[in-house]
């Protein structure tokens, strides 16, 4: 019952929250003192980035780990991991875009050699590699295992990459929202909006994930049909 | 595990010694790449040694890619893979063995290229020597990671077609760390934290490899 | 209990069914000849039994190992002789065998007399690249002689073996089966030695079509 | 000759498209190499665009080396070589065809990498565009030289494998010329002189190839 | 004048004599079966005749070309079927043949019916990597059918061909020889078709030891 309800509601709620985010972000909140209207990107970019790095990659990694663990090995885990990485690639690209859009006016360049930027880009390449690997292997078992290992390697790399480029001189925003001790540097309605946006994009992620998952299932069903077709044909090769 | 590792490592190194690929192809290639990158940067940069470490690792990365590919190729035809599979070697051992062999080759190449960069890119000799330990660790990490990614990218379509796209993002932090600690060794500065990154990476990859290499080979 | 049991075994590679539903039972210490037209699925069947490809659907138990289970364990129990060479091309004949012997924790002293048996003593130090087609086949046999597996899977063993080699092969598998191992051979021409009365399974379109003892 | 050239070129390109090596191996490698060399050179250099042309050509060179190797590999097993040899293709045509295919691949990669260097290394867009013709010619020359070098070193064992070293003098002038005319395009200056060098080199290599490729294949 | 003439032909590779002084004369439009123990030198002999290895000492004229002369010219006149595949693995069966046809300036329309003749019509679009051993052999034959060379050099053509394939092969070389071409086959078992009365040359240690018609 609850499950059904949540499935029903996921879409609508996401849409409502997104709408809220944009309404608040564009009209309710005041323009920033220094950055002016640019600051409004604050309600999109960090949330997207959060989904891209932590939420989606986290999902993919956990699913992959669960696949590799014999006890919980199942097709579902493989599919979830696959879909999560695909969605995450989308969000990473969005992060890069919103980021560069923000960077051009604030830093004066589209791109800079900065810890977070670089690590985000590198993570993007990881996602691409993961998807490439899936295309290259057609044996299900092999594909599932290999891609699971890649996902986990990526997860291990995220911190390494992060630190290695951390210690570069950085000009990206430091933690200005989730600061240790929870004393936020952003205030009032801006903060609320920020949190709404976080919630909205988080839900959006799960919504997309579920949609993508369903497509995957349908695709596999269609494959099954064409498989029976292929089997019949192969058997016919026997009789002359 | 160790027995298998040594067996496999010995086998790989012997094959390499036979086929002379390291001596006649990889080394000249590396030196050439080094010299040319010196040229490519033009007189303005090639002069001052600050570019040295970066170029060194860039070339090492390239060499590593070639060697990783190679260390998969010498595993031979599908036929060979099949019958070796029936020997039931301990995968963890195989991983360690191949990684070790790769590391040895990378160390040799690295030594030569370091000499090269001292001569060609005028990197300070003393600094270079004091960078050796970090170079050793970084290259070892590169070897461990490379062996894993080699196994991952092999088997599919074509020989290790996927290797670069899979491995480069993982190599980049190694490259950065290596380059940083090398420059630190040259110009002084916080050498250790970079060294640490390489070390952590090395340990991480060895761990993952020992645990998961079997999963890759299995299918 | 049978050494090999397959139920509706289907093997799919790149969307193409190499095997399209094989049912087969092989008794222990028996000789089976798998035959059929080119592309019928002989090699694929042997590869499945060797645990070199994964079972897409259906069930199978080979040498006591479930095909859905630990394939590495299965591979450890079978011996495989394929079309292509089965060893490291850049190593010499004996180096290859020494490698195998060490991996199997056999005394390396076996190597010399195994080479002798397959008639490669005079080529022990030649790198396997340079061996002739038949000599590579013989080296493959030598490799198996070191292993002495429980289940022998041989893909067209006669191909490019000379008369003497074929006779040697016949008596070899004779001994092997007498020793309790099971042998599955894919071949286009029947075994020559009348001593061996093999069961003959004919494949077509990835299926077993006839099965004579 | 032209017919053969087109036939061979089409064949090579089709195989490359099949095996997706360009897409999944060469391009990612190129992009990462660019990014990494940006990193490797450190903030000090990567910042100002003066390193741009040098890095671009450096990476292109490395990419070219991968591709040259590849374009020999796709000629296949000894068995394949044997039966293709019995087709009696005109060697000059084969040379042109393989060079053309290589050039096309290099052009594609170059285009992507130019875009990359504009984004990543902040090389001026206008200057980059005005550098295009010289880039095209230089890469073509690289392809021609590379095809020759590939055929030479394709021989496997033996003295032929020494050629990576010998080919150093072949590639370096191209690299320098390219880099010079690129920077010239960026900062203004005698663009044409360097352009001319690349052009001469291109013609020279094409000539040599057409005349001598047969001799190389012979043995 | 004979199609093949060898006098004391010696072929050295890596210091090892693959052929140690072969004397041989083959009449035009004749069928010759070269046989002998593994490692006797059959493949090496065929490779010499195909101009794929250079003559170290002795003389030889093949298809009117001196072996010390322009080997490329010789290669153009012979057709070669080796152990390993003889085509681009990444291309499909028909793509390979289309390539050959274009190179030989034959109409590409031939390709379809050549594939039909060797029984690969149903695999025309499969990449050759994925073909079975026998199918690869058949593709090799198709390649030769397009070429229709003056001198056919076939290394163990029977290997991994099924019955139907071997019968096809026999009648094929029957036609070829009737058409005036010369055929040299290396084999371990005699040709099956009694219609062909081949001359049988036996090699041992890189020498011709017996020669029966
Ligand atoms: C291409 C350029 C950019 C990329 C790839 C990028 C990437 C990211 C990533 C990955 C995060 C999440 C980090 C985390 O939560 O740990 C993030 C957060 C954030 N970014 Fe960016 N960013 C870019 C440009 C910018 C610019 C130009 C600004 C503003 C001047 C900006 C402001 C922020 C802020 C305020 C956060 C939230 C910080 C926090 O509280 O963690 N970003 N960005
Ligand atoms: N991707 C694919 N598309 C189409 N057909 C394929 C594909 N992969 C494999 N095949 C076909 O599957 C079959 C493989 O069969 P297998 O190699 O087992 O034959 P075989 O019985 O060993 O034949 P041979 O006697 O020639 O060795 C071949 O017919 C091959 O053409
Ligand atoms: N470098 C080398 N050192 C020692 N022996 C070599 C070397 N190169 C080739 N040989 C030998 O030369 C012979 C090559 O003969 P070839 O391949 O022509 O035999 P074949 O008659 O075709 O045998 P098969 O019937 O097995 O095909 C083999 O005996 C091989 O061992
Ligand atoms: Mg077969
Ligand atoms: Mg032979």
PDB file of N, CA, C and O in Angstrom, chain C residues 124-165:
ATOM      1  N   UNK C 124      62.495 -29.532 -28.202  1.00  0.00           N
ATOM      2  CA  UNK C 124      62.211 -29.044 -26.843  1.00  0.00           C
ATOM      3  C   UNK C 124      62.533 -27.560 -26.703  1.00  0.00           C
ATOM      4  O   UNK C 124      61.825 -26.821 -26.031  1.00  0.00           O
ATOM      5  N   UNK C 125      63.602 -27.102 -27.368  1.00  0.00           N
ATOM      6  CA  UNK C 125      64.050 -25.721 -27.137  1.00  0.00           C
ATOM      7  C   UNK C 125      63.588 -24.773 -28.242  1.00  0.00           C
ATOM      8  O   UNK C 125      63.943 -23.593 -28.232  1.00  0.00           O
ATOM      9  N   UNK C 126      62.828 -25.271 -29.212  1.00  0.00           N
ATOM     10  CA  UNK C 126      62.330 -24.380 -30.261  1.00  0.00           C
ATOM     11  C   UNK C 126      61.165 -23.575 -29.724  1.00  0.00           C
ATOM     12  O   UNK C 126      60.324 -24.107 -29.014  1.00  0.00           O
ATOM     13  N   UNK C 127      61.108 -22.280 -30.065  1.00  0.00           N
ATOM     14  CA  UNK C 127      59.968 -21.499 -29.581  1.00  0.00           C
ATOM     15  C   UNK C 127      58.728 -21.979 -30.317  1.00  0.00           C
ATOM     16  O   UNK C 127      58.763 -22.277 -31.515  1.00  0.00           O
ATOM     17  N   UNK C 128      57.612 -22.069 -29.595  1.00  0.00           N
ATOM     18  CA  UNK C 128      56.440 -22.745 -30.161  1.00  0.00           C
ATOM     19  C   UNK C 128      55.914 -22.048 -31.405  1.00  0.00           C
ATOM     20  O   UNK C 128      55.281 -22.676 -32.239  1.00  0.00           O
ATOM     21  N   UNK C 129      56.164 -20.732 -31.545  1.00  0.00           N
ATOM     22  CA  UNK C 129      55.793 -20.040 -32.794  1.00  0.00           C
ATOM     23  C   UNK C 129      56.270 -20.820 -34.000  1.00  0.00           C
ATOM     24  O   UNK C 129      55.604 -20.922 -34.998  1.00  0.00           O
ATOM     25  N   UNK C 130      57.501 -21.329 -33.865  1.00  0.00           N
ATOM     26  CA  UNK C 130      58.152 -21.872 -35.052  1.00  0.00           C
ATOM     27  C   UNK C 130      57.817 -23.329 -35.287  1.00  0.00           C
ATOM     28  O   UNK C 130      58.206 -23.901 -36.294  1.00  0.00           O
ATOM     29  N   UNK C 131      57.075 -23.921 -34.379  1.00  0.00           N
ATOM     30  CA  UNK C 131      56.711 -25.319 -34.582  1.00  0.00           C
ATOM     31  C   UNK C 131      55.729 -25.436 -35.740  1.00  0.00           C
ATOM     32  O   UNK C 131      54.978 -24.515 -36.039  1.00  0.00           O
ATOM     33  N   UNK C 132      55.712 -26.603 -36.359  1.00  0.00           N
ATOM     34  CA  UNK C 132      54.767 -26.827 -37.446  1.00  0.00           C
ATOM     35  C   UNK C 132      53.398 -27.127 -36.849  1.00  0.00           C
ATOM     36  O   UNK C 132      53.271 -27.446 -35.666  1.00  0.00           O
ATOM     37  N   UNK C 133      52.384 -27.033 -37.697  1.00  0.00           N
ATOM     38  CA  UNK C 133      51.003 -27.205 -37.225  1.00  0.00           C
ATOM     39  C   UNK C 133      50.873 -28.476 -36.398  1.00  0.00           C
ATOM     40  O   UNK C 133      50.365 -28.449 -35.270  1.00  0.00           O
ATOM     41  N   UNK C 134      51.370 -29.590 -36.950  1.00  0.00           N
ATOM     42  CA  UNK C 134      51.227 -30.865 -36.256  1.00  0.00           C
ATOM     43  C   UNK C 134      51.988 -30.876 -34.948  1.00  0.00           C
ATOM     44  O   UNK C 134      51.518 -31.402 -33.937  1.00  0.00           O
ATOM     45  N   UNK C 135      53.177 -30.280 -34.968  1.00  0.00           N
ATOM     46  CA  UNK C 135      53.964 -30.261 -33.735  1.00  0.00           C
ATOM     47  C   UNK C 135      53.252 -29.465 -32.663  1.00  0.00           C
ATOM     48  O   UNK C 135      53.286 -29.825 -31.488  1.00  0.00           O
ATOM     49  N   UNK C 136      52.546 -28.399 -33.064  1.00  0.00           N
ATOM     50  CA  UNK C 136      51.792 -27.623 -32.061  1.00  0.00           C
ATOM     51  C   UNK C 136      50.697 -28.502 -31.469  1.00  0.00           C
ATOM     52  O   UNK C 136      50.473 -28.513 -30.260  1.00  0.00           O
ATOM     53  N   UNK C 137      50.045 -29.275 -32.323  1.00  0.00           N
ATOM     54  CA  UNK C 137      49.031 -30.199 -31.825  1.00  0.00           C
ATOM     55  C   UNK C 137      49.630 -31.160 -30.806  1.00  0.00           C
ATOM     56  O   UNK C 137      49.100 -31.384 -29.722  1.00  0.00           O
ATOM     57  N   UNK C 138      50.799 -31.693 -31.152  1.00  0.00           N
ATOM     58  CA  UNK C 138      51.452 -32.658 -30.252  1.00  0.00           C
ATOM     59  C   UNK C 138      51.792 -31.986 -28.925  1.00  0.00           C
ATOM     60  O   UNK C 138      51.597 -32.578 -27.855  1.00  0.00           O
ATOM     61  N   UNK C 139      52.238 -30.722 -28.998  1.00  0.00           N
ATOM     62  CA  UNK C 139      52.551 -30.017 -27.760  1.00  0.00           C
ATOM     63  C   UNK C 139      51.280 -29.880 -26.920  1.00  0.00           C
ATOM     64  O   UNK C 139      51.302 -30.071 -25.697  1.00  0.00           O
ATOM     65  N   UNK C 140      50.164 -29.608 -27.604  1.00  0.00           N
ATOM     66  CA  UNK C 140      48.898 -29.539 -26.881  1.00  0.00           C
ATOM     67  C   UNK C 140      48.624 -30.842 -26.146  1.00  0.00           C
ATOM     68  O   UNK C 140      48.228 -30.849 -24.975  1.00  0.00           O
ATOM     69  N   UNK C 141      48.865 -31.954 -26.820  1.00  0.00           N
ATOM     70  CA  UNK C 141      48.659 -33.265 -26.176  1.00  0.00           C
ATOM     71  C   UNK C 141      49.599 -33.414 -24.980  1.00  0.00           C
ATOM     72  O   UNK C 141      49.194 -33.883 -23.910  1.00  0.00           O
ATOM     73  N   UNK C 142      50.849 -33.009 -25.170  1.00  0.00           N
ATOM     74  CA  UNK C 142      51.820 -33.126 -24.072  1.00  0.00           C
ATOM     75  C   UNK C 142      51.293 -32.381 -22.844  1.00  0.00           C
ATOM     76  O   UNK C 142      51.291 -32.906 -21.729  1.00  0.00           O
ATOM     77  N   UNK C 143      50.804 -31.173 -23.071  1.00  0.00           N
ATOM     78  CA  UNK C 143      50.224 -30.346 -22.000  1.00  0.00           C
ATOM     79  C   UNK C 143      49.151 -31.142 -21.255  1.00  0.00           C
ATOM     80  O   UNK C 143      49.110 -31.197 -20.030  1.00  0.00           O
ATOM     81  N   UNK C 144      48.296 -31.834 -22.035  1.00  0.00           N
ATOM     82  CA  UNK C 144      47.229 -32.626 -21.403  1.00  0.00           C
ATOM     83  C   UNK C 144      47.818 -33.818 -20.647  1.00  0.00           C
ATOM     84  O   UNK C 144      47.342 -34.187 -19.571  1.00  0.00           O
ATOM     85  N   UNK C 145      48.860 -34.419 -21.219  1.00  0.00           N
ATOM     86  CA  UNK C 145      49.476 -35.574 -20.547  1.00  0.00           C
ATOM     87  C   UNK C 145      49.975 -35.180 -19.163  1.00  0.00           C
ATOM     88  O   UNK C 145      49.887 -35.958 -18.214  1.00  0.00           O
ATOM     89  N   UNK C 146      50.487 -33.958 -19.048  1.00  0.00           N
ATOM     90  CA  UNK C 146      50.926 -33.484 -17.727  1.00  0.00           C
ATOM     91  C   UNK C 146      49.728 -33.368 -16.797  1.00  0.00           C
ATOM     92  O   UNK C 146      49.803 -33.709 -15.621  1.00  0.00           O
ATOM     93  N   UNK C 147      48.603 -32.879 -17.351  1.00  0.00           N
ATOM     94  CA  UNK C 147      47.455 -32.592 -16.508  1.00  0.00           C
ATOM     95  C   UNK C 147      46.752 -33.864 -16.049  1.00  0.00           C
ATOM     96  O   UNK C 147      46.286 -33.958 -14.926  1.00  0.00           O
ATOM     97  N   UNK C 148      46.593 -34.820 -16.989  1.00  0.00           N
ATOM     98  CA  UNK C 148      45.790 -36.023 -16.694  1.00  0.00           C
ATOM     99  C   UNK C 148      44.456 -35.635 -16.057  1.00  0.00           C
ATOM    100  O   UNK C 148      44.142 -36.044 -14.932  1.00  0.00           O
ATOM    101  N   UNK C 149      43.624 -34.833 -16.746  1.00  0.00           N
ATOM    102  CA  UNK C 149      42.350 -34.394 -16.166  1.00  0.00           C
ATOM    103  C   UNK C 149      41.318 -35.512 -16.136  1.00  0.00           C
ATOM    104  O   UNK C 149      41.564 -36.600 -16.691  1.00  0.00           O
ATOM    105  N   UNK C 150      40.186 -35.245 -15.486  1.00  0.00           N
ATOM    106  CA  UNK C 150      39.126 -36.255 -15.399  1.00  0.00           C
ATOM    107  C   UNK C 150      38.289 -36.286 -16.676  1.00  0.00           C
ATOM    108  O   UNK C 150      37.744 -37.316 -17.048  1.00  0.00           O
ATOM    109  N   UNK C 151      38.184 -35.123 -17.332  1.00  0.00           N
ATOM    110  CA  UNK C 151      37.363 -35.028 -18.544  1.00  0.00           C
ATOM    111  C   UNK C 151      38.191 -34.407 -19.657  1.00  0.00           C
ATOM    112  O   UNK C 151      38.666 -33.276 -19.529  1.00  0.00           O
ATOM    113  N   UNK C 152      38.399 -35.161 -20.729  1.00  0.00           N
ATOM    114  CA  UNK C 152      39.212 -34.672 -21.856  1.00  0.00           C
ATOM    115  C   UNK C 152      38.294 -34.140 -22.940  1.00  0.00           C
ATOM    116  O   UNK C 152      37.407 -34.851 -23.403  1.00  0.00           O
ATOM    117  N   UNK C 153      38.505 -32.887 -23.357  1.00  0.00           N
ATOM    118  CA  UNK C 153      37.697 -32.288 -24.418  1.00  0.00           C
ATOM    119  C   UNK C 153      38.627 -31.922 -25.566  1.00  0.00           C
ATOM    120  O   UNK C 153      39.467 -31.033 -25.423  1.00  0.00           O
ATOM    121  N   UNK C 154      38.497 -32.629 -26.676  1.00  0.00           N
ATOM    122  CA  UNK C 154      39.465 -32.489 -27.764  1.00  0.00           C
ATOM    123  C   UNK C 154      38.747 -32.060 -29.033  1.00  0.00           C
ATOM    124  O   UNK C 154      37.867 -32.763 -29.532  1.00  0.00           O
ATOM    125  N   UNK C 155      39.125 -30.907 -29.564  1.00  0.00           N
ATOM    126  CA  UNK C 155      38.459 -30.368 -30.742  1.00  0.00           C
ATOM    127  C   UNK C 155      39.246 -30.746 -31.992  1.00  0.00           C
ATOM    128  O   UNK C 155      40.328 -30.212 -32.229  1.00  0.00           O
ATOM    129  N   UNK C 156      38.703 -31.680 -32.761  1.00  0.00           N
ATOM    130  CA  UNK C 156      39.348 -32.150 -33.993  1.00  0.00           C
ATOM    131  C   UNK C 156      40.813 -32.514 -33.769  1.00  0.00           C
ATOM    132  O   UNK C 156      41.708 -31.949 -34.392  1.00  0.00           O
ATOM    133  N   UNK C 157      41.060 -33.483 -32.900  1.00  0.00           N
ATOM    134  CA  UNK C 157      42.446 -33.834 -32.585  1.00  0.00           C
ATOM    135  C   UNK C 157      43.220 -34.364 -33.795  1.00  0.00           C
ATOM    136  O   UNK C 157      44.421 -34.126 -33.905  1.00  0.00           O
ATOM    137  N   UNK C 158      42.526 -35.031 -34.715  1.00  0.00           N
ATOM    138  CA  UNK C 158      43.248 -35.588 -35.871  1.00  0.00           C
ATOM    139  C   UNK C 158      43.825 -34.505 -36.776  1.00  0.00           C
ATOM    140  O   UNK C 158      44.842 -34.727 -37.451  1.00  0.00           O
ATOM    141  N   UNK C 159      43.180 -33.342 -36.789  1.00  0.00           N
ATOM    142  CA  UNK C 159      43.587 -32.331 -37.766  1.00  0.00           C
ATOM    143  C   UNK C 159      45.089 -32.070 -37.660  1.00  0.00           C
ATOM    144  O   UNK C 159      45.617 -31.851 -36.578  1.00  0.00           O
ATOM    145  N   UNK C 160      45.756 -32.123 -38.799  1.00  0.00           N
ATOM    146  CA  UNK C 160      47.192 -31.838 -38.957  1.00  0.00           C
ATOM    147  C   UNK C 160      48.096 -32.736 -38.116  1.00  0.00           C
ATOM    148  O   UNK C 160      49.265 -32.416 -37.933  1.00  0.00           O
ATOM    149  N   UNK C 161      47.573 -33.864 -37.619  1.00  0.00           N
ATOM    150  CA  UNK C 161      48.458 -34.899 -37.072  1.00  0.00           C
ATOM    151  C   UNK C 161      48.778 -35.882 -38.197  1.00  0.00           C
ATOM    152  O   UNK C 161      47.915 -36.199 -39.020  1.00  0.00           O
ATOM    153  N   UNK C 162      50.032 -36.394 -38.209  1.00  0.00           N
ATOM    154  CA  UNK C 162      50.366 -37.386 -39.242  1.00  0.00           C
ATOM    155  C   UNK C 162      49.922 -38.776 -38.774  1.00  0.00           C
ATOM    156  O   UNK C 162      49.450 -38.947 -37.644  1.00  0.00           O
ATOM    157  N   UNK C 163      50.077 -39.769 -39.654  1.00  0.00           N
ATOM    158  CA  UNK C 163      49.618 -41.133 -39.324  1.00  0.00           C
ATOM    159  C   UNK C 163      50.083 -41.556 -37.951  1.00  0.00           C
ATOM    160  O   UNK C 163      49.289 -41.889 -37.073  1.00  0.00           O
ATOM    161  N   UNK C 164      51.410 -41.504 -37.770  1.00  0.00           N
ATOM    162  CA  UNK C 164      51.989 -41.977 -36.523  1.00  0.00           C
ATOM    163  C   UNK C 164      51.337 -41.235 -35.358  1.00  0.00           C
ATOM    164  O   UNK C 164      50.956 -41.838 -34.360  1.00  0.00           O
ATOM    165  N   UNK C 165      51.132 -39.919 -35.540  1.00  0.00           N
ATOM    166  CA  UNK C 165      50.529 -39.125 -34.487  1.00  0.00           C
ATOM    167  C   UNK C 165      49.125 -39.613 -34.165  1.00  0.00           C
ATOM    168  O   UNK C 165      48.744 -39.718 -33.000  1.00  0.00           O
TER     169      UNK C 165
END
